[in-house]
PDB file of C-alpha atoms in Angstrom:
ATOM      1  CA  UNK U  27       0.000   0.000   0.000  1.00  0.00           C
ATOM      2  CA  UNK U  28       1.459   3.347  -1.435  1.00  0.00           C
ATOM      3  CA  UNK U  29       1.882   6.162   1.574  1.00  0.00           C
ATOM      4  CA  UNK U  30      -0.630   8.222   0.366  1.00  0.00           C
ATOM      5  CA  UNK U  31      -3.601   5.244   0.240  1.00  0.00           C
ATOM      6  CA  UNK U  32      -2.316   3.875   3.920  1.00  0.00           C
ATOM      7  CA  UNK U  33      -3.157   7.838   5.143  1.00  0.00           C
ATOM      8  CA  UNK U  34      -6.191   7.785   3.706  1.00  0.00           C
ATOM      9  CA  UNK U  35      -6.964   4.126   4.985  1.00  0.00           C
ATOM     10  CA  UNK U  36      -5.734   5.832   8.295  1.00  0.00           C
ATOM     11  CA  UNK U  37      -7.098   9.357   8.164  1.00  0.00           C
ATOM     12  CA  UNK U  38     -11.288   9.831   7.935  1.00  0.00           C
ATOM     13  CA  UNK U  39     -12.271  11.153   4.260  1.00  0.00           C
ATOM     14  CA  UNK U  40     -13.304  14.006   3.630  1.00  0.00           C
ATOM     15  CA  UNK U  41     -16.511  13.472   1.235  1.00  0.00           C
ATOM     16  CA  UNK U  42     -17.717  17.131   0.456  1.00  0.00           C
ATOM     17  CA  UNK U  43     -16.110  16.541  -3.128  1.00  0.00           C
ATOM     18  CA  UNK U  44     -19.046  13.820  -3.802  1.00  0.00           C
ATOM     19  CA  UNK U  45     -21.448  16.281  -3.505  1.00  0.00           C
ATOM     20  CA  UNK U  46     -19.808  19.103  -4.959  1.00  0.00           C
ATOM     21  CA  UNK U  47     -19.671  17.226  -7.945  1.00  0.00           C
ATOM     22  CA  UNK U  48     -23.043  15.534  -8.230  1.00  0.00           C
ATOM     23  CA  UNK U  49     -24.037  19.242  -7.787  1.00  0.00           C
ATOM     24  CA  UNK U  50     -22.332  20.367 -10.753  1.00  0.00           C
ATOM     25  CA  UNK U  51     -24.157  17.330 -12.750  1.00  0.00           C
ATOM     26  CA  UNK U  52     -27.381  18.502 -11.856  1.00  0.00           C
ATOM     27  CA  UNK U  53     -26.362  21.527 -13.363  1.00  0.00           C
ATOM     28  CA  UNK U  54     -25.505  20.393 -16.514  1.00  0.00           C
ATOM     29  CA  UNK U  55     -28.406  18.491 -17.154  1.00  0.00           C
ATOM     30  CA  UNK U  56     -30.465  21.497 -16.328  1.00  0.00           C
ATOM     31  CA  UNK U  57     -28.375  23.921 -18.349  1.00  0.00           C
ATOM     32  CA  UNK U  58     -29.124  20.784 -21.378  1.00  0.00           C
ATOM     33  CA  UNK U  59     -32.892  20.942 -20.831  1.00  0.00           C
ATOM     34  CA  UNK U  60     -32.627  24.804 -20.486  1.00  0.00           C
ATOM     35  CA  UNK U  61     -31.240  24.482 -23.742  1.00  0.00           C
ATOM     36  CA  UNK U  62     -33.722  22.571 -25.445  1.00  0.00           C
ATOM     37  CA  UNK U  63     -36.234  24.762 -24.860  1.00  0.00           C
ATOM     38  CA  UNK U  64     -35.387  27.029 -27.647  1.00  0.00           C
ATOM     39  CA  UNK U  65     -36.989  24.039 -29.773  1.00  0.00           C
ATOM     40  CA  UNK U  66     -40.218  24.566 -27.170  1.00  0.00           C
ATOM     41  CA  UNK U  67     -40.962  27.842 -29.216  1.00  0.00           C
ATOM     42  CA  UNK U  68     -39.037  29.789 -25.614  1.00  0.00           C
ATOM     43  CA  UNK U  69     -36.934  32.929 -27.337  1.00  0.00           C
ATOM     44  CA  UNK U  70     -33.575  32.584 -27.901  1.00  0.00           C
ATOM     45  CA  UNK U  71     -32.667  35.861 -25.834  1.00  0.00           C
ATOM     46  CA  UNK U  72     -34.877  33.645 -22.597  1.00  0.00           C
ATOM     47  CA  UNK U  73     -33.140  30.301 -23.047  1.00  0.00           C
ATOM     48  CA  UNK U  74     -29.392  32.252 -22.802  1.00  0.00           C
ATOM     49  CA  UNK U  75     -30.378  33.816 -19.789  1.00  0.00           C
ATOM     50  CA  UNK U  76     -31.186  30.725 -17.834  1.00  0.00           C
ATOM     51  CA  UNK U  77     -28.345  29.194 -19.568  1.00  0.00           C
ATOM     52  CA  UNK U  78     -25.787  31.816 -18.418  1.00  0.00           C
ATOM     53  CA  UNK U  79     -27.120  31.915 -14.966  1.00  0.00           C
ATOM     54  CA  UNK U  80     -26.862  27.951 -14.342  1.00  0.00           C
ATOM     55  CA  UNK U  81     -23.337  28.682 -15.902  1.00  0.00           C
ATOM     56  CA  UNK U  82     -22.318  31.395 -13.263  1.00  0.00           C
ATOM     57  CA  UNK U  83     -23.841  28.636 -10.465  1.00  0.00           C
ATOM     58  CA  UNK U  84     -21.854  25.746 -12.257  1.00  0.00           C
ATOM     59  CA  UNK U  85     -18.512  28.205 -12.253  1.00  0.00           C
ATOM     60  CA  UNK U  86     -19.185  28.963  -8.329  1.00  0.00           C
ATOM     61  CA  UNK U  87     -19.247  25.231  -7.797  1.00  0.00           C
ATOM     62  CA  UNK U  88     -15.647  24.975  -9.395  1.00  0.00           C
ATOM     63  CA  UNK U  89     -14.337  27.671  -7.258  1.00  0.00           C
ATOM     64  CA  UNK U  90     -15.848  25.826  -4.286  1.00  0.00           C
ATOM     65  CA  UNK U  91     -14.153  22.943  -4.612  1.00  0.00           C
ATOM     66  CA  UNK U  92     -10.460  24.619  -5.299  1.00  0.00           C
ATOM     67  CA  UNK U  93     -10.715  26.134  -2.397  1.00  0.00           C
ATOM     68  CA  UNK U  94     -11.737  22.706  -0.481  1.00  0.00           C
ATOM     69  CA  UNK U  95      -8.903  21.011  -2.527  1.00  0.00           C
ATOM     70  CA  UNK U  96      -6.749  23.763  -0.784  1.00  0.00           C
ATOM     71  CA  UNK U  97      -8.223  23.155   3.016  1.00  0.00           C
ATOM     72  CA  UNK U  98      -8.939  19.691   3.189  1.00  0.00           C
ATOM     73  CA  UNK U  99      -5.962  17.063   3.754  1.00  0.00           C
ATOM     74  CA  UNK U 100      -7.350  13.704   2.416  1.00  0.00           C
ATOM     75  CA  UNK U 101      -9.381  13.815   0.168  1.00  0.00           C
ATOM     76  CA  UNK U 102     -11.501  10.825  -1.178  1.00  0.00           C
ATOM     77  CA  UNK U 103      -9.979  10.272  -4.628  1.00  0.00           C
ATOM     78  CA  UNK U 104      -6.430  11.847  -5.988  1.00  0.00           C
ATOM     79  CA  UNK U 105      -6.761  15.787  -6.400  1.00  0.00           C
ATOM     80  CA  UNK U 106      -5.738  15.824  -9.783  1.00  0.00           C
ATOM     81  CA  UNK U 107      -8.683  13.341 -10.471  1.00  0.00           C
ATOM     82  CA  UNK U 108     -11.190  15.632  -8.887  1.00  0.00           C
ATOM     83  CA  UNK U 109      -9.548  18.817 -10.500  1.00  0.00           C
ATOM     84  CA  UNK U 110      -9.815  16.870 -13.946  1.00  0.00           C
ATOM     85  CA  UNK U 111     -13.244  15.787 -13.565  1.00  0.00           C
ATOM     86  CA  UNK U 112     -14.544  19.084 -12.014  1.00  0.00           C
ATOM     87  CA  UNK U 113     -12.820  20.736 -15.154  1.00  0.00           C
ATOM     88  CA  UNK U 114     -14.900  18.035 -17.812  1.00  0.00           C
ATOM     89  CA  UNK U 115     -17.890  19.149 -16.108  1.00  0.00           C
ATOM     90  CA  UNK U 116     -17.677  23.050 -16.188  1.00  0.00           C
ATOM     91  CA  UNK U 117     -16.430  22.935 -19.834  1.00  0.00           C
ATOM     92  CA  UNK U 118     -19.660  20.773 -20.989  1.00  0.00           C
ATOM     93  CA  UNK U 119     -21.935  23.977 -19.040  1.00  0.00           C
ATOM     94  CA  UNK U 120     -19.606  26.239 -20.735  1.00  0.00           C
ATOM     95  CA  UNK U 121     -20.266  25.237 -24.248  1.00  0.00           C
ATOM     96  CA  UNK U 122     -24.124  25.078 -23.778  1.00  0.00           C
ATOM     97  CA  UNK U 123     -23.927  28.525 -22.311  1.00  0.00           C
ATOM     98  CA  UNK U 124     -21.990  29.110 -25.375  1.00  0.00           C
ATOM     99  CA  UNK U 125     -24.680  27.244 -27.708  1.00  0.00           C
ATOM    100  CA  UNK U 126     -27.175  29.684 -25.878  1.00  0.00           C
ATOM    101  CA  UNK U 127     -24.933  32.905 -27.202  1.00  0.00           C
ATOM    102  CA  UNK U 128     -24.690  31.622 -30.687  1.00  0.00           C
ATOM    103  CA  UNK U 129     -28.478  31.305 -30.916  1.00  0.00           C
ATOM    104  CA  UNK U 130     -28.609  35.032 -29.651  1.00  0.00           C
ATOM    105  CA  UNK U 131     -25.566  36.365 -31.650  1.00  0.00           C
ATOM    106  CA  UNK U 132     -26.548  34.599 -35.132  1.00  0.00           C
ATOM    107  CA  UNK U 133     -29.815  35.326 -34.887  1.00  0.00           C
ATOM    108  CA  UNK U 134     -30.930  31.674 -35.068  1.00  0.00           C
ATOM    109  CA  UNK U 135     -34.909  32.339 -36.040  1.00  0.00           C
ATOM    110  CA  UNK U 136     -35.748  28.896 -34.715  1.00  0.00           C
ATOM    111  CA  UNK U 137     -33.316  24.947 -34.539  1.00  0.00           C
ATOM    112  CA  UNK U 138     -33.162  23.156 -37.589  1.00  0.00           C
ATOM    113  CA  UNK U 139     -34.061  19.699 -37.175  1.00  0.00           C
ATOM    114  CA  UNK U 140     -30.744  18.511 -36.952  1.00  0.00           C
ATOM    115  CA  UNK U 141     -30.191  21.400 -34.623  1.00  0.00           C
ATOM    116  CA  UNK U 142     -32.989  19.687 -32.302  1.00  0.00           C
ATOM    117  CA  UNK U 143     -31.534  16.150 -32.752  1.00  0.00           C
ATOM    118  CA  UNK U 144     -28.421  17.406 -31.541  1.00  0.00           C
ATOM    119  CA  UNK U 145     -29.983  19.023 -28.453  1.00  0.00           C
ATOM    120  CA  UNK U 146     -31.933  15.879 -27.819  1.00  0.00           C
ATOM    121  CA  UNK U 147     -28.797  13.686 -27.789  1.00  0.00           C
ATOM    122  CA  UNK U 148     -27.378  16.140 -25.349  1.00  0.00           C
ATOM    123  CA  UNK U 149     -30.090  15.817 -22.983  1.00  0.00           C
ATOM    124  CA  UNK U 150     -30.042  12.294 -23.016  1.00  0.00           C
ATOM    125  CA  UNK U 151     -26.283  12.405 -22.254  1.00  0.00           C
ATOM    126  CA  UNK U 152     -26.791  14.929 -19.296  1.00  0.00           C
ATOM    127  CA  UNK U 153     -29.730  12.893 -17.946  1.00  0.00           C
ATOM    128  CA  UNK U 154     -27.047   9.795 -17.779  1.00  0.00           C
ATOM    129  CA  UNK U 155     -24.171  11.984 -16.422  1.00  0.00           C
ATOM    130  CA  UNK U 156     -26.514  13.188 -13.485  1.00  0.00           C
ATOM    131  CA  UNK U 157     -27.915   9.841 -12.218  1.00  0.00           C
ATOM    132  CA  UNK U 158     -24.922   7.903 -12.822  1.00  0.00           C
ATOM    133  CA  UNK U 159     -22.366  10.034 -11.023  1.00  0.00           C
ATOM    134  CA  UNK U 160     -23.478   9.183  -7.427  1.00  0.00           C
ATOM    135  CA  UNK U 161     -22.098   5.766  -8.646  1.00  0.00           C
ATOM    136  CA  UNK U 162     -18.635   7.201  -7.621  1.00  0.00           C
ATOM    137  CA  UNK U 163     -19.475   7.975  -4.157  1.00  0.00           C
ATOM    138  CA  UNK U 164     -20.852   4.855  -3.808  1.00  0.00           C
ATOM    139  CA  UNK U 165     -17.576   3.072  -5.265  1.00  0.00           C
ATOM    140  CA  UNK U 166     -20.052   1.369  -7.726  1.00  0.00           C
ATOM    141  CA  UNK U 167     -17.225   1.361 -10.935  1.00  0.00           C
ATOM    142  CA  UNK U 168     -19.537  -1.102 -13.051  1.00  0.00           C
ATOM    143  CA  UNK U 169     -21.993   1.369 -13.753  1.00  0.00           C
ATOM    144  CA  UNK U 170     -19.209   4.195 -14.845  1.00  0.00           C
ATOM    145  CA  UNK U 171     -17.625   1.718 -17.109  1.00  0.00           C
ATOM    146  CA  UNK U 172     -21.173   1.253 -18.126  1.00  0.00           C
ATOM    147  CA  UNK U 173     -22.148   5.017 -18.305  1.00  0.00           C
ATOM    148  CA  UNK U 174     -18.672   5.160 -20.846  1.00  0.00           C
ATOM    149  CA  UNK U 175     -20.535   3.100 -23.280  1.00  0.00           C
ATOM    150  CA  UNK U 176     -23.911   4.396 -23.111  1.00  0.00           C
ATOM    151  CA  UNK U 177     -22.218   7.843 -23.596  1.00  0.00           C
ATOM    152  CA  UNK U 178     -19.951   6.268 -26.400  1.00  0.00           C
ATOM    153  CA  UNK U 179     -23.227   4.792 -28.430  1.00  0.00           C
ATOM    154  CA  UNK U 180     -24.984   8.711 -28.039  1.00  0.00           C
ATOM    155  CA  UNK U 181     -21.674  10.612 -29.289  1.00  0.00           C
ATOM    156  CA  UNK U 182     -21.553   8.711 -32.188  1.00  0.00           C
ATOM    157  CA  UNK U 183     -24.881   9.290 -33.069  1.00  0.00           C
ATOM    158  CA  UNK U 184     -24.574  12.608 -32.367  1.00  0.00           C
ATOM    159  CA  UNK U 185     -21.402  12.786 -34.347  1.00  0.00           C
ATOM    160  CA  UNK U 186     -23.469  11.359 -37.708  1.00  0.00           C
ATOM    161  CA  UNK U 187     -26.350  13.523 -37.347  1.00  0.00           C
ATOM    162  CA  UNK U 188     -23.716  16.556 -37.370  1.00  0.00           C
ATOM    163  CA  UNK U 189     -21.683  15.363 -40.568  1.00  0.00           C
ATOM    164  CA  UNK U 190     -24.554  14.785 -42.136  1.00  0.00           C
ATOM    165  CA  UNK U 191     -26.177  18.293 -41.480  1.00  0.00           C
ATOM    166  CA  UNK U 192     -22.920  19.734 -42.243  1.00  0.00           C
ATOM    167  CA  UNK U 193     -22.982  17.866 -45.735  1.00  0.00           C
ATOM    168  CA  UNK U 194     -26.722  18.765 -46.601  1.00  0.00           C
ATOM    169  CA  UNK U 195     -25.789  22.472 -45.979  1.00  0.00           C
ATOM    170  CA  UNK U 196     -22.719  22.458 -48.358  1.00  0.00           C
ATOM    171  CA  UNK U 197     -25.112  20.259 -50.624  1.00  0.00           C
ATOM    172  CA  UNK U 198     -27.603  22.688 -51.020  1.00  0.00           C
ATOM    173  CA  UNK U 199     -26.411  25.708 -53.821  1.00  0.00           C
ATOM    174  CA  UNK U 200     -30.198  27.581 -53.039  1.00  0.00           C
ATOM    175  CA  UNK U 201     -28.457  28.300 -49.345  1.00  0.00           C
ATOM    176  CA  UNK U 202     -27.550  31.960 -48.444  1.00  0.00           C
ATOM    177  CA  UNK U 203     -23.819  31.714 -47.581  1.00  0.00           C
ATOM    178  CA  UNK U 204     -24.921  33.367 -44.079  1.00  0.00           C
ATOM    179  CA  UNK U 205     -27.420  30.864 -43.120  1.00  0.00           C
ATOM    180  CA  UNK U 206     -24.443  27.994 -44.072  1.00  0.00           C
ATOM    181  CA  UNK U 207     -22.439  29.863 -41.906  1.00  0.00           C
ATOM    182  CA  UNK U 208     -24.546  30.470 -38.889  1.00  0.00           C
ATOM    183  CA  UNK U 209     -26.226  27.099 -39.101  1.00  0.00           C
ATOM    184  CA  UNK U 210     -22.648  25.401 -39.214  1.00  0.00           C
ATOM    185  CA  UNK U 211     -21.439  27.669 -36.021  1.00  0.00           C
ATOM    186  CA  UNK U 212     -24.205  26.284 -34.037  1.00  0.00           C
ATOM    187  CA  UNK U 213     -24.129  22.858 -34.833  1.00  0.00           C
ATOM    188  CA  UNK U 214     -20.236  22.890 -34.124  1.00  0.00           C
ATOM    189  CA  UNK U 215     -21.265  24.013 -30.800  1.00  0.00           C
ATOM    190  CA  UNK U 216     -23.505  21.646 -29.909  1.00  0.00           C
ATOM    191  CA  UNK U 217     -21.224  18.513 -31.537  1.00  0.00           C
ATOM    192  CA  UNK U 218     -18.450  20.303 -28.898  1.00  0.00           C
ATOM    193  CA  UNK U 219     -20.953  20.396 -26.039  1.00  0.00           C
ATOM    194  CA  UNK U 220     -21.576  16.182 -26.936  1.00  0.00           C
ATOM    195  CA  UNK U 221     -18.211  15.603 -27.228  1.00  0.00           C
ATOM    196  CA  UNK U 222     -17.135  17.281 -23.920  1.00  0.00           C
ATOM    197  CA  UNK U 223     -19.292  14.811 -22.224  1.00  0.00           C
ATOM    198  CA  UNK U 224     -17.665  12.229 -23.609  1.00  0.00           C
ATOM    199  CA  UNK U 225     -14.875  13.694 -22.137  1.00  0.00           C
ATOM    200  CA  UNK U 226     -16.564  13.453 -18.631  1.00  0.00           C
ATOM    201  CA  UNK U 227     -17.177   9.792 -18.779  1.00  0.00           C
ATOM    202  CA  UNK U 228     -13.344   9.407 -19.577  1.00  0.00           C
ATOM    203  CA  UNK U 229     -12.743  10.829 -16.624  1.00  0.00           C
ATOM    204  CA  UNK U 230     -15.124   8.383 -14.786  1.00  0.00           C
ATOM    205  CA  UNK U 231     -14.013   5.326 -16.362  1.00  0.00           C
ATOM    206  CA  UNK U 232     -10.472   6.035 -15.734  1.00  0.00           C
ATOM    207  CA  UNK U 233     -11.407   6.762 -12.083  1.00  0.00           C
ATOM    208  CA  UNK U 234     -13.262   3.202 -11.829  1.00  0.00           C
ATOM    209  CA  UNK U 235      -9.602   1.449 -13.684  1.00  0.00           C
ATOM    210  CA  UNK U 236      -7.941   3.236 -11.015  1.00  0.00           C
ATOM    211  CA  UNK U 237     -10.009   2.504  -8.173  1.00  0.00           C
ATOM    212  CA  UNK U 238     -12.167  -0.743  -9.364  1.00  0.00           C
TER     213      UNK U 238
END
């Protein structure tokens, strides 16, 4: 047993982190849904309002736990793995927040349809993120292998809808050359958005290798 796991077999845990983090999941799955609502006929200027709030809430989270990184002794998995993780997290509210913008900034009248197949993917993909993270305080590292996949099988598919939208728009010569452009922007965000939870789960599933 390595020094730093016999202190923390030793030492009592401090399990704030847990929460913290299972906080910030229940902000990105509300930040997704607040998203989604632009498809819901709710204006574009509405939807980036709630968006940007839940974004402030999810950035006051991160701050939170740096500064309990910075008090706290032992903490209940390696720092590094809670800075990386916390970092996943805040980047996938980021880039809805920044989804929001775009629909502001561009002018986006109303989602395509693959606009509102992305934003469905990305709900489902926030809805697994927030019930399947309490699986790490619960040292149940099955289910985040599990989660990996599920999130795996939804990233691809959001990855094909977005080539393929991306295609049709290059496809089509009766296209204004602004609408191409502003249509592409915002599908790039939301492919970034999917992707970035992807990048969460890799977090998790290392986390279960390293502690399963």
């Amino acid at each position: 047993m390595g020094l730093q796991n016999l202190i923390r077999w030793i030492l009592p845990r401090e399990d704030v982190f847990y929460g913290l983090i299972e906080r910030q999941g229940e902000l990105v799955d509300k930040a997704a849904h607040a998203l989604a609502e632009f498809a819901n006929g709710v204006p574009a200027e509405t939807v980036h309002e709630t968006v940007r709030e839940l974004e402030h809430q999810a950035d006051a989270i991160v701050y939170e736990i740096e500064e309990q990184l910075a008090a706290v002794f032992v903490t209940p998995i390696d720092r590094e793995d809670i800075q990386l993780l916390a970092a996943a997290l805040d980047d996938v509210v980021d880039l809805i927040n920044l989804t929001g913008r775009s629909f502001v900034l561009f002018g986006v009248p109303s989602p395509t349809p693959p606009m509102r197949e992305l934003m469905q993917i990305l709900v489902k993909l926030t809805g697994i993120l927030r019930a399947e993270l309490p699986a790490l305080r619960r040292h149940e590292y099955q289910k985040l292998i599990a989660l990996g996949r599920a999130i795996k099988e939804l990233e691809k598919e959001g990855d094909r809808v977005f080539r393929s939208a991306v295609g049709q728009l290059f496809k089509d010569s009766a296209i204004d050359a602004k609408v191409l452009l502003r249509d592409k922007e915002v599908l790039e965000d939301l492919e970034n958005a999917i992707d970035k939870c992807e990048t969460v789960a890799e977090r998790l599933k290392n986390l279960a290798v390293k502690h399963g």
